[in-house]
Amino acid sequence: MAEDKPARYTDFIREVIDNDLATGKHKSIHTRFPPEPNGYLHIGHAKSLCINFGIAEDYNGLCNLRFDDSNPVKEKQEYIEAIKEDIKWLGFDWEDREYYASDYFNQLYQWAMQLIKKSKAYVCDLSADEIRETRGTLTEPGKESPYRNRSVEENLDLFERMKTGEFPNGSRVLRAKIDMAASNINMRDPVMYRILHKSHHRQGDKWCIYPTYDFTHGQSDSIEEITHSLCSLEFEDHRPLYDWYLEQLGIFHPQQIEFARLNLSYTVLSKRKLLKLVGGGDINAWDDPRMPTLSGLRRRGYTPEAIRNFLERVGVAKTDSVVDMALLEHCLREDLNKRAQRVMAVLHPLRVVIDNYPEDKVEELDCVNNPEDPSMGTREVPFSRVLYLEQDDFREEPPKKYFRLAPGREIRLRYAYFIKCVDVIKDEKGKVVELHCTYDPKTRGGDAPDGRKVKATLHWVSANHALKAEVRLYDRLFTKANPNEVDEGKDFTSNVNSKSLEILRSCRVEPSLKDAAPGNRYQFERLGYFCVNPDSSDGALVFNRTVSLRDTWAKIEKAQKEL
Ligand code: ATP
Ligand code: MG
């Protein structure tokens, strides 16, 4: 009898895999995540991580981490360390399978000679510009290189001399001999090796010729016996070349399958562009909380669960699209709502004196840590005669539908009492600097025994007990949903949001936060989710706003349903 199995998530990649297992093409599944260590990982890479590690997990297979480090010009050890930290943080484990394409350089070199001997590769003396100019276009075939028909002996000799360092950078390359009239431009005698007199972070000065991405990637997959090489759509046009090298060499042949890249509104997902921001002075680090990098999102207060859940919802598709940033924020709120402790904090303090409350009295009020999760318990928060409320929670002349505090009006203080505003003190410029209120002792806990109602419940802190804190508010990194939409002569950096960071230095938070540790996440009641900035080490409390409470995605979804 058939067992009732829970429906498993599937997509077009998993369908291919199911079929390969069913036909016996493979007995087990092996994937890899192949970052080039030329920058930090961003949330687009997280999609690739979720696909590659997720599939390995689903099929009880393995996923390797392989650094695709064949271009020493842009690669650094710093990036390798950061990439490993970010993958672990997301919750994926490559165990002892940490590989480097550069460790395969000897083998790749042998394979290049094998292709030369088969007359399938030749040394070409054209310059990079000449190669580009003779490559042809989408509608015109390319021109064959005058060096294309060199003898095997000459090619072997020149390639050997390229390797021993006899020739300067850019003077010669090794090219595959395929077809200059191929409709796919990648097949028009692509470059396999270039001369680059440059130290490699792992190989030192051993090499002065380096293989191209195309000549490295498929063979690395083959060496590691990867069954399915999953990558983003821009590699689709490279697949014929991937296949060609493996066929010509007659080695184990993984299947490359492409999926759509993740694109997110209001940000850019390209290491090259992110590097430009880091170096450009707008943003000063890869882990700036405004960056879409995993380290930036972490510093901002994102949880790995929120990111993984977001990527699950986005799913795996075959066509490119742009995902709304509001969906990412929605997933984040959903997760933080479950796990973040509620506390009270006032970002723009307004002093409030309760005239009829005794001078020296302090009451410890019981406050719920998380209404979503009773197991998180309660904590005590002190209440006293002088409080801070949010400036924005008072209007001297309240507009219609403004239900918060105003002269003569009564509101509820969260967990405490009803208070009524009886006097407003202003400075010489007319700015409200202090309120005087009275409280009703019979409303402790927040309800009136006579059943009278108020229309607002406000958060507060006790002036004498609250802690000073700095709070950093972040907004979108770019002013446009598509940052690449630019005026003539400008680039995407012209769309950077110059108001994306606001620093508030005189905030007050409840005293229970005195031991808040870097990375701790809280919901500041009525304000949003905040986390302790990781390097507030000098004892000062610094919070990053992770996300506000307003959920624009919920609105979008609701509007869609109503359509
Ligand atoms: P970038 O354009 O940011 O430099 P990349 O593709 O050059 O990205 P790699 O280090 O080569 O960066 O990427 C490692 C893997 O992550 C590749 O398999 C690539 O397909 C995948 N990847 C990169 N960006 C995205 C994205 N936005 N969405 C999904 N997968 C991505
Ligand atoms: Mg790449």
Coordinates of C-alpha atoms and ligand atoms in Angstrom, one line a residue:
M1 CA 0.0 0.0 0.0
A2 CA 1.3 3.5 -0.8
E3 CA 2.5 5.4 2.1
D4 CA 1.0 8.9 2.6
K5 CA 4.0 11.2 2.0
P6 CA 3.7 14.9 2.7
A7 CA 3.7 16.9 -0.6
R8 CA 7.2 18.0 -1.2
Y9 CA 8.0 21.3 -2.7
T10 CA 9.0 21.0 -6.3
D11 CA 10.2 23.1 -9.3
F12 CA 11.6 22.6 -12.7
I13 CA 15.1 21.8 -11.4
R14 CA 13.8 19.2 -8.9
E15 CA 11.7 17.7 -11.8
V16 CA 14.9 17.1 -13.8
I17 CA 16.6 15.6 -10.7
D18 CA 13.6 13.3 -10.0
N19 CA 13.8 12.1 -13.6
D20 CA 17.5 11.5 -13.4
L21 CA 17.1 9.4 -10.3
A22 CA 14.1 7.5 -11.8
T23 CA 16.0 6.6 -14.9
G24 CA 19.1 5.6 -13.0
K25 CA 21.3 8.3 -14.6
H26 CA 22.4 9.2 -11.1
K27 CA 22.2 7.3 -7.8
S28 CA 22.8 10.3 -5.6
I29 CA 22.8 14.1 -6.0
H30 CA 25.8 16.4 -5.7
T31 CA 25.6 20.2 -6.1
R32 CA 28.0 23.0 -5.4
F33 CA 27.9 26.7 -4.6
P34 CA 30.7 28.5 -6.6
P35 CA 31.3 32.0 -5.4
E36 CA 34.1 34.1 -6.9
P37 CA 35.9 35.6 -3.9
N38 CA 35.8 39.1 -5.3
G39 CA 33.2 40.7 -3.0
Y40 CA 30.8 39.9 -0.2
L41 CA 27.7 37.7 -0.7
H42 CA 24.4 39.5 -1.3
I43 CA 20.8 38.2 -1.0
G44 CA 20.9 37.1 -4.7
H45 CA 23.7 34.7 -3.7
A46 CA 21.5 33.5 -0.9
K47 CA 19.0 32.4 -3.5
S48 CA 21.7 30.3 -5.2
L49 CA 22.7 29.0 -1.7
C50 CA 19.2 28.0 -0.9
I51 CA 18.8 26.2 -4.2
N52 CA 22.1 24.4 -4.1
F53 CA 22.2 23.4 -0.5
G54 CA 18.4 23.0 -0.3
I55 CA 18.4 20.5 -3.1
A56 CA 21.3 18.6 -1.6
E57 CA 19.3 18.5 1.7
D58 CA 16.1 17.4 0.0
Y59 CA 17.7 14.5 -1.8
N60 CA 20.1 13.4 0.9
G61 CA 22.9 14.5 -1.3
L62 CA 25.9 16.8 -0.9
C63 CA 26.7 20.4 -1.7
N64 CA 30.3 21.6 -2.0
L65 CA 31.6 25.1 -1.4
R66 CA 33.9 25.9 -4.2
F67 CA 35.7 29.2 -4.5
D68 CA 35.9 30.0 -8.2
D69 CA 39.2 31.8 -7.8
S70 CA 40.7 31.9 -11.2
N71 CA 41.1 35.6 -11.6
P72 CA 43.7 36.9 -9.0
V73 CA 43.1 40.6 -10.0
K74 CA 40.0 41.1 -7.9
E75 CA 40.1 38.2 -5.4
K76 CA 41.1 38.5 -1.8
Q77 CA 41.3 36.4 1.4
E78 CA 39.1 38.8 3.2
Y79 CA 36.3 37.9 0.9
I80 CA 36.8 34.2 1.4
E81 CA 36.5 34.6 5.2
A82 CA 33.4 36.8 4.8
I83 CA 31.7 34.4 2.4
K84 CA 32.2 31.4 4.7
E85 CA 30.9 33.4 7.7
D86 CA 27.8 34.4 5.7
I87 CA 27.0 30.9 4.5
K88 CA 27.3 29.5 8.1
W89 CA 25.1 32.3 9.3
L90 CA 22.4 31.4 6.8
G91 CA 22.5 27.9 8.2
F92 CA 24.3 25.9 5.5
D93 CA 27.1 23.4 6.1
W94 CA 29.6 22.3 3.5
E95 CA 31.3 20.1 6.1
D96 CA 34.8 19.3 4.9
R97 CA 34.1 20.0 1.2
E98 CA 35.7 23.4 0.9
Y99 CA 37.3 23.5 -2.6
Y100 CA 39.2 26.0 -4.7
A101 CA 39.2 26.0 -8.5
S102 CA 42.9 27.2 -8.2
D103 CA 43.7 23.8 -6.7
Y104 CA 42.8 22.4 -10.1
F105 CA 45.2 24.6 -12.1
N106 CA 47.6 21.7 -12.8
Q107 CA 44.9 19.5 -14.1
L108 CA 43.4 22.3 -16.2
Y109 CA 46.8 22.9 -17.7
Q110 CA 47.1 19.2 -18.6
W111 CA 43.7 19.4 -20.2
A112 CA 44.6 22.5 -22.2
M113 CA 47.6 20.6 -23.6
Q114 CA 45.3 17.7 -24.4
L115 CA 43.1 20.0 -26.5
I116 CA 46.1 21.5 -28.3
K117 CA 47.2 18.0 -29.2
K118 CA 43.8 17.3 -30.6
S119 CA 44.1 20.5 -32.6
K120 CA 41.2 21.9 -30.6
A121 CA 43.1 24.8 -29.2
Y122 CA 45.7 27.3 -30.4
V123 CA 47.9 30.1 -29.2
C124 CA 46.7 33.4 -30.7
D125 CA 48.8 36.6 -30.8
L126 CA 46.0 39.0 -31.4
S127 CA 45.5 41.6 -28.8
A128 CA 42.3 41.7 -26.7
D129 CA 41.0 44.5 -28.8
E130 CA 41.7 42.6 -32.0
I131 CA 40.0 39.5 -30.7
R132 CA 36.9 41.6 -29.9
E133 CA 36.9 43.3 -33.2
T134 CA 37.1 40.0 -35.1
R135 CA 34.5 38.2 -33.1
G136 CA 31.6 39.4 -35.3
T137 CA 28.2 40.3 -34.1
L138 CA 24.8 38.6 -33.5
T139 CA 24.1 39.0 -37.3
E140 CA 27.6 38.7 -38.7
P141 CA 30.1 35.8 -38.3
G142 CA 33.5 36.4 -36.9
K143 CA 36.8 36.3 -38.7
E144 CA 39.3 33.5 -38.2
S145 CA 42.5 34.5 -36.5
P146 CA 45.7 34.3 -38.7
Y147 CA 47.2 32.2 -35.9
R148 CA 44.4 29.6 -36.0
N149 CA 46.3 27.1 -38.1
R150 CA 49.5 26.9 -36.2
S151 CA 50.9 23.4 -35.9
V152 CA 50.4 21.4 -32.7
E153 CA 54.2 21.6 -32.0
E154 CA 54.3 25.3 -32.3
N155 CA 51.2 25.7 -30.1
L156 CA 52.7 23.4 -27.4
D157 CA 55.9 25.3 -27.5
L158 CA 54.3 28.7 -27.2
F159 CA 51.8 27.6 -24.5
E160 CA 54.7 26.2 -22.5
R161 CA 56.6 29.5 -22.9
M162 CA 53.5 31.4 -21.9
K163 CA 53.5 29.3 -18.7
T164 CA 57.2 29.9 -18.0
G165 CA 56.7 33.6 -18.1
E166 CA 58.5 34.5 -21.3
F167 CA 55.8 36.8 -22.6
P168 CA 54.2 40.0 -21.2
N169 CA 50.6 40.4 -20.1
G170 CA 48.1 40.4 -22.9
S171 CA 50.6 39.5 -25.6
R172 CA 49.1 36.0 -26.3
V173 CA 46.2 33.9 -25.3
L174 CA 45.2 30.2 -25.7
R175 CA 41.9 29.9 -27.6
A176 CA 39.6 27.0 -28.2
K177 CA 39.3 26.1 -31.9
I178 CA 35.6 25.8 -32.4
D179 CA 33.8 27.9 -35.1
M180 CA 34.1 31.6 -35.9
A181 CA 30.7 31.4 -37.7
A182 CA 28.8 29.8 -34.8
S183 CA 25.5 31.6 -34.1
N184 CA 26.4 31.6 -30.4
I185 CA 29.2 34.1 -29.9
N186 CA 30.6 32.2 -27.0
M187 CA 31.6 29.4 -29.4
R188 CA 33.7 31.7 -31.6
D189 CA 37.1 30.5 -30.5
P190 CA 36.7 31.6 -26.9
V191 CA 39.8 32.4 -24.8
M192 CA 40.9 29.6 -22.5
Y193 CA 44.0 31.1 -20.9
R194 CA 45.4 34.6 -20.6
I195 CA 48.8 35.8 -19.5
L196 CA 48.7 37.6 -16.1
H197 CA 51.9 38.2 -14.2
K198 CA 50.1 38.5 -10.8
S199 CA 50.4 36.7 -7.5
H200 CA 47.5 34.4 -6.6
H201 CA 46.2 34.4 -3.1
R202 CA 46.7 30.6 -2.8
Q203 CA 49.1 29.8 -5.6
G204 CA 51.5 32.6 -5.0
D205 CA 53.7 33.2 -8.1
K206 CA 53.5 29.7 -9.4
W207 CA 51.4 30.8 -12.3
C208 CA 51.5 33.6 -14.8
I209 CA 48.8 32.2 -17.0
Y210 CA 45.2 31.9 -15.7
P211 CA 42.3 29.9 -17.1
T212 CA 39.1 31.8 -17.9
Y213 CA 35.8 31.2 -16.1
D214 CA 34.5 29.0 -19.0
F215 CA 37.6 26.8 -19.1
T216 CA 37.5 26.4 -15.3
H217 CA 34.0 26.0 -14.2
G218 CA 32.7 22.9 -16.0
Q219 CA 36.0 21.0 -15.4
S220 CA 35.9 21.8 -11.7
D221 CA 32.3 20.5 -11.6
S222 CA 33.5 17.4 -13.4
I223 CA 36.5 16.8 -11.0
E224 CA 34.1 17.1 -8.0
E225 CA 31.6 14.8 -9.8
I226 CA 28.8 17.4 -9.5
T227 CA 25.7 15.9 -10.9
H228 CA 23.7 19.1 -11.4
S229 CA 25.5 22.4 -11.9
L230 CA 22.9 25.0 -11.0
C231 CA 23.5 28.6 -11.9
S232 CA 21.8 31.8 -12.9
L233 CA 20.3 32.5 -16.4
E234 CA 23.2 34.6 -17.7
F235 CA 25.1 31.4 -18.1
E236 CA 22.6 29.9 -20.4
D237 CA 24.5 31.1 -23.5
H238 CA 27.7 29.5 -22.0
R239 CA 26.2 26.1 -21.7
P240 CA 27.1 24.9 -25.2
L241 CA 30.7 25.8 -24.4
Y242 CA 30.5 24.1 -21.0
D243 CA 29.3 21.0 -22.8
W244 CA 31.9 21.3 -25.5
Y245 CA 34.9 21.3 -23.2
L246 CA 33.6 18.3 -21.3
E247 CA 32.9 16.4 -24.4
Q248 CA 36.2 17.1 -26.1
L249 CA 38.0 16.1 -22.9
G250 CA 35.8 13.0 -22.5
I251 CA 35.4 13.4 -18.8
F252 CA 32.5 13.1 -16.4
H253 CA 29.8 15.4 -17.6
P254 CA 27.6 17.3 -15.1
Q255 CA 24.4 18.9 -16.3
Q256 CA 24.2 22.7 -16.2
I257 CA 20.7 24.0 -15.4
E258 CA 19.9 27.7 -15.2
F259 CA 17.4 29.6 -13.0
A260 CA 16.4 33.2 -12.9
R261 CA 18.5 35.6 -10.8
L262 CA 16.9 37.3 -7.9
N263 CA 16.4 41.0 -8.5
L264 CA 15.0 43.3 -5.7
S265 CA 13.5 46.7 -6.0
Y266 CA 15.3 49.7 -4.5
T267 CA 18.6 48.0 -4.5
V268 CA 21.3 46.5 -6.7
L269 CA 22.5 42.9 -6.7
S270 CA 25.8 43.0 -8.4
K271 CA 29.1 42.7 -6.6
R272 CA 30.7 45.1 -9.1
K273 CA 28.1 47.8 -8.3
L274 CA 28.1 47.1 -4.6
L275 CA 31.9 47.5 -4.6
K276 CA 31.5 50.8 -6.3
L277 CA 29.2 51.9 -3.5
V278 CA 31.7 50.7 -0.8
G279 CA 34.5 52.6 -2.4
G280 CA 32.5 55.7 -3.4
G281 CA 31.9 57.3 0.0
D282 CA 28.1 57.0 0.0
I283 CA 28.3 53.8 2.0
N284 CA 31.4 52.9 3.9
A285 CA 31.4 49.2 4.2
W286 CA 30.1 46.0 2.7
D287 CA 28.2 45.4 6.0
D288 CA 26.6 48.8 6.1
P289 CA 23.0 48.1 7.3
R290 CA 21.6 49.6 4.1
M291 CA 23.5 47.1 1.8
P292 CA 21.7 44.1 0.4
T293 CA 24.7 42.0 1.4
L294 CA 24.2 39.2 3.9
S295 CA 26.6 40.9 6.3
G296 CA 24.7 44.2 5.9
L297 CA 21.3 42.5 6.4
R298 CA 22.7 40.7 9.5
R299 CA 23.9 44.0 10.9
R300 CA 20.6 45.5 10.2
G301 CA 18.9 42.8 12.3
Y302 CA 17.6 40.4 9.6
T303 CA 17.3 36.8 10.7
P304 CA 18.5 33.9 8.5
E305 CA 15.0 32.4 8.9
A306 CA 13.4 35.5 7.4
I307 CA 15.7 35.5 4.4
R308 CA 15.2 31.8 3.8
N309 CA 11.5 32.1 4.1
F310 CA 11.5 35.0 1.7
L311 CA 13.5 33.0 -0.9
E312 CA 11.2 30.1 -0.5
R313 CA 8.2 32.3 -1.3
V314 CA 10.0 33.8 -4.3
G315 CA 10.6 30.2 -5.6
V316 CA 12.6 29.0 -8.5
A317 CA 11.7 30.3 -11.9
K318 CA 13.1 30.3 -15.4
T319 CA 12.4 33.9 -16.3
D320 CA 13.8 37.0 -14.7
S321 CA 11.7 39.3 -12.6
V322 CA 12.0 42.0 -10.0
V323 CA 10.7 41.1 -6.5
D324 CA 9.2 43.8 -4.4
M325 CA 11.4 44.8 -1.4
A326 CA 8.2 45.0 0.6
L327 CA 7.9 41.2 0.4
L328 CA 11.3 40.8 2.0
E329 CA 10.3 43.2 4.8
H330 CA 7.0 41.4 5.2
C331 CA 8.8 38.1 5.8
L332 CA 11.1 39.8 8.3
R333 CA 8.3 41.3 10.3
E334 CA 6.5 37.9 10.4
D335 CA 9.6 36.3 11.9
L336 CA 10.5 39.1 14.3
N337 CA 6.9 39.3 15.5
K338 CA 7.4 35.8 16.8
R339 CA 10.8 36.2 18.4
A340 CA 11.5 39.8 19.3
Q341 CA 10.9 41.0 22.9
R342 CA 8.7 44.0 23.2
V343 CA 10.2 47.0 25.1
M344 CA 9.4 50.7 25.4
A345 CA 11.6 53.3 23.9
V346 CA 11.1 57.0 23.1
L347 CA 12.9 58.3 20.0
H348 CA 12.0 62.0 20.3
P349 CA 11.5 62.6 24.0
L350 CA 8.9 65.1 25.4
R351 CA 9.0 65.6 29.1
V352 CA 5.8 64.9 30.9
V353 CA 5.2 65.6 34.6
I354 CA 2.3 63.9 36.4
D355 CA 1.4 66.6 38.9
N356 CA -0.7 64.5 41.3
Y357 CA 1.8 61.6 41.4
P358 CA 4.0 61.5 44.6
E359 CA 7.6 62.8 44.1
D360 CA 9.5 59.9 45.3
K361 CA 7.2 57.1 44.4
V362 CA 8.3 54.4 42.0
E363 CA 6.1 51.5 40.9
E364 CA 7.4 48.5 39.1
L365 CA 4.8 47.5 36.5
D366 CA 4.6 44.1 35.0
C367 CA 5.0 44.1 31.2
V368 CA 4.5 41.3 28.7
N369 CA 7.6 40.4 26.8
N370 CA 5.8 39.0 23.8
P371 CA 2.1 38.6 23.4
E372 CA 2.7 36.1 20.6
D373 CA 4.7 33.9 22.9
P374 CA 3.7 33.7 26.6
S375 CA 6.8 31.5 27.4
M376 CA 8.9 34.7 27.0
G377 CA 7.4 35.8 30.3
T378 CA 7.2 39.3 31.8
R379 CA 9.5 42.0 33.1
E380 CA 9.2 45.0 35.4
V381 CA 9.3 48.5 34.1
P382 CA 9.5 51.4 36.5
F383 CA 6.9 54.2 36.5
S384 CA 7.4 57.5 38.3
R385 CA 6.3 61.1 38.3
V386 CA 8.4 62.4 35.4
L387 CA 8.1 60.5 32.1
Y388 CA 9.1 60.9 28.5
L389 CA 6.5 60.5 25.8
E390 CA 7.1 60.7 22.0
Q391 CA 6.9 64.3 20.8
D392 CA 4.7 63.1 18.0
D393 CA 2.2 61.7 20.4
F394 CA 1.1 65.2 21.4
R395 CA -0.6 67.9 19.4
E396 CA -1.5 71.2 20.8
E397 CA -4.2 71.6 18.1
P398 CA -5.1 68.0 17.2
P399 CA -6.4 67.5 13.7
K400 CA -9.5 65.4 13.0
K401 CA -8.9 61.7 13.7
Y402 CA -5.8 62.5 15.8
F403 CA -6.7 60.6 19.0
R404 CA -3.4 60.9 20.9
L405 CA -2.6 63.4 23.6
A406 CA -3.8 67.0 23.4
P407 CA -4.7 69.7 25.9
G408 CA -7.6 68.5 28.1
R409 CA -7.6 65.1 26.6
E410 CA -7.2 61.8 28.4
I411 CA -5.2 58.8 27.0
R412 CA -3.9 55.5 28.4
L413 CA -0.2 54.9 29.2
R414 CA 0.7 51.3 28.2
Y415 CA 0.7 49.1 31.3
A416 CA 0.1 52.1 33.6
Y417 CA -2.6 54.7 34.0
F418 CA -5.0 57.0 32.2
I419 CA -3.4 60.5 32.2
K420 CA -5.0 63.8 31.2
C421 CA -3.1 66.8 29.8
V422 CA -3.7 69.9 32.0
D423 CA -1.0 72.3 31.0
V424 CA 1.5 72.9 28.2
I425 CA 4.9 74.6 28.7
K426 CA 6.6 76.2 25.8
D427 CA 10.0 77.8 25.3
E428 CA 10.5 81.4 24.0
K429 CA 10.2 80.2 20.4
G430 CA 6.8 78.6 21.1
K431 CA 8.1 75.1 21.0
V432 CA 6.3 72.7 23.4
V433 CA 9.0 71.5 25.9
E434 CA 7.0 70.0 28.7
L435 CA 3.5 68.8 29.5
H436 CA 1.7 68.7 32.8
C437 CA -0.8 65.9 33.4
T438 CA -2.8 64.3 36.1
Y439 CA -3.3 60.6 36.5
D440 CA -6.2 58.6 37.7
P441 CA -4.9 56.1 40.3
K442 CA -8.0 53.9 39.8
T443 CA -6.9 53.0 36.2
R444 CA -3.7 51.1 37.1
G445 CA -3.2 48.4 34.5
G446 CA -4.8 50.5 31.9
D447 CA -8.6 50.3 32.4
A448 CA -11.1 52.6 34.1
P449 CA -13.5 50.9 36.7
D450 CA -16.2 53.3 35.6
G451 CA -15.9 52.0 32.0
R452 CA -14.9 55.3 30.5
K453 CA -12.9 54.9 27.3
V454 CA -9.9 56.5 25.8
K455 CA -8.9 56.3 22.1
A456 CA -5.1 55.9 22.4
T457 CA -2.6 53.9 24.2
L458 CA 0.9 55.5 24.2
H459 CA 4.3 54.1 25.1
W460 CA 6.5 56.0 27.6
V461 CA 9.7 55.7 29.7
S462 CA 10.4 56.9 33.2
A463 CA 12.7 59.9 33.0
N464 CA 14.8 59.0 36.0
H465 CA 15.2 55.4 35.1
A466 CA 15.5 55.4 31.3
L467 CA 18.8 54.8 29.5
K468 CA 20.2 57.1 26.9
A469 CA 20.6 55.5 23.5
E470 CA 21.5 56.4 19.9
V471 CA 19.1 55.1 17.3
R472 CA 20.0 54.9 13.6
L473 CA 17.0 54.9 11.2
Y474 CA 17.6 53.5 7.8
D475 CA 15.6 54.1 4.6
R476 CA 15.9 52.6 1.2
L477 CA 19.4 52.6 -0.4
F478 CA 18.1 54.1 -3.7
T479 CA 15.4 56.6 -4.4
K480 CA 14.2 54.6 -7.4
A481 CA 12.6 51.1 -7.5
N482 CA 15.0 50.5 -10.5
P483 CA 18.3 52.2 -9.6
N484 CA 19.6 51.5 -13.1
E485 CA 17.1 53.9 -14.6
V486 CA 19.3 57.0 -14.9
D487 CA 19.6 60.3 -16.7
E488 CA 22.0 60.5 -19.6
G489 CA 25.6 60.6 -18.6
K490 CA 24.9 59.4 -15.1
D491 CA 25.2 56.0 -13.5
F492 CA 23.3 54.1 -10.8
T493 CA 25.1 55.9 -8.0
S494 CA 23.2 59.1 -8.9
N495 CA 20.1 57.3 -7.5
V496 CA 21.6 56.7 -4.1
N497 CA 19.2 58.0 -1.5
S498 CA 21.1 60.7 0.3
K499 CA 18.6 60.6 3.2
S500 CA 18.9 56.9 3.8
L501 CA 20.4 57.3 7.3
E502 CA 19.2 59.4 10.1
I503 CA 20.9 59.3 13.5
L504 CA 18.9 60.2 16.6
R505 CA 21.2 60.8 19.6
S506 CA 18.9 61.6 22.5
C507 CA 16.6 58.6 22.6
R508 CA 15.6 57.0 25.8
V509 CA 14.9 53.3 26.4
E510 CA 13.5 51.4 29.3
P511 CA 16.2 50.3 31.9
S512 CA 15.7 46.5 31.2
L513 CA 17.9 47.1 28.1
K514 CA 21.0 47.9 30.2
D515 CA 22.5 44.5 29.3
A516 CA 21.3 44.3 25.7
A517 CA 24.0 42.5 23.8
P518 CA 25.2 43.2 20.3
G519 CA 22.8 41.6 17.8
N520 CA 19.9 41.4 20.2
R521 CA 16.6 42.2 18.5
Y522 CA 13.6 44.0 20.1
Q523 CA 10.3 45.5 19.1
F524 CA 10.1 49.0 20.4
E525 CA 6.4 49.2 21.0
R526 CA 4.6 51.2 18.3
L527 CA 7.8 52.1 16.5
G528 CA 9.3 49.0 14.9
Y529 CA 12.0 46.4 15.2
F530 CA 15.5 47.4 16.3
C531 CA 18.7 45.5 17.0
V532 CA 21.8 46.4 19.0
N533 CA 24.5 47.5 16.7
P534 CA 27.3 44.9 16.8
D535 CA 30.1 47.3 17.5
S536 CA 28.7 49.6 20.1
S537 CA 31.5 48.4 22.3
D538 CA 32.3 51.6 24.3
G539 CA 29.3 51.0 26.5
A540 CA 27.0 53.3 24.6
L541 CA 23.7 51.8 23.5
V542 CA 23.3 52.0 19.8
F543 CA 20.3 50.5 18.0
N544 CA 19.8 50.0 14.3
R545 CA 16.2 50.1 13.1
T546 CA 15.7 46.8 11.3
V547 CA 12.2 47.6 9.9
S548 CA 9.3 49.8 10.9
L549 CA 6.0 48.2 11.9
R550 CA 4.0 49.5 8.9
D551 CA 3.6 46.6 6.5
T552 CA 3.3 47.9 3.0
W553 CA 3.3 44.3 1.7
A554 CA 0.2 43.4 3.6
K555 CA -1.5 46.3 2.0
I556 CA -0.4 45.3 -1.5
E557 CA -1.6 41.8 -0.9
K558 CA -4.9 43.0 0.4
A559 CA -5.4 45.3 -2.6
Q560 CA -4.5 42.4 -4.9
K561 CA -7.2 40.2 -3.3
E562 CA -9.8 42.9 -3.7
L563 CA -9.1 43.2 -7.4
Ligands
ATP1 P1 27.6 39.4 -9.1 O1 26.8 39.7 -10.4 O2 26.9 39.9 -7.9 O3 29.0 39.7 -9.2 P2 28.2 36.7 -9.7 O4 27.4 35.8 -10.5 O5 29.3 37.3 -10.5 O6 27.4 37.8 -9.1 P3 29.5 34.7 -8.3 O7 30.4 34.8 -7.1 O8 30.0 34.2 -9.5 O9 28.9 36.1 -8.5 O10 28.1 33.9 -7.9 C1 28.1 32.7 -7.3 C2 26.8 32.0 -7.6 O11 25.7 32.8 -7.2 C3 26.7 31.8 -9.1 O12 26.3 30.5 -9.4 C4 25.6 32.8 -9.5 O13 24.8 32.2 -10.6 C5 24.8 33.0 -8.3 N1 24.2 34.3 -8.2 C6 24.8 35.5 -8.3 N2 23.9 36.5 -8.2 C7 22.7 35.9 -8.1 C8 21.3 36.4 -8.1 N3 21.1 37.8 -8.0 N4 20.3 35.6 -8.0 C9 20.5 34.2 -8.0 N5 21.8 33.7 -8.0 C10 22.8 34.5 -8.1
MG2 MG 30.2 35.3 -11.6

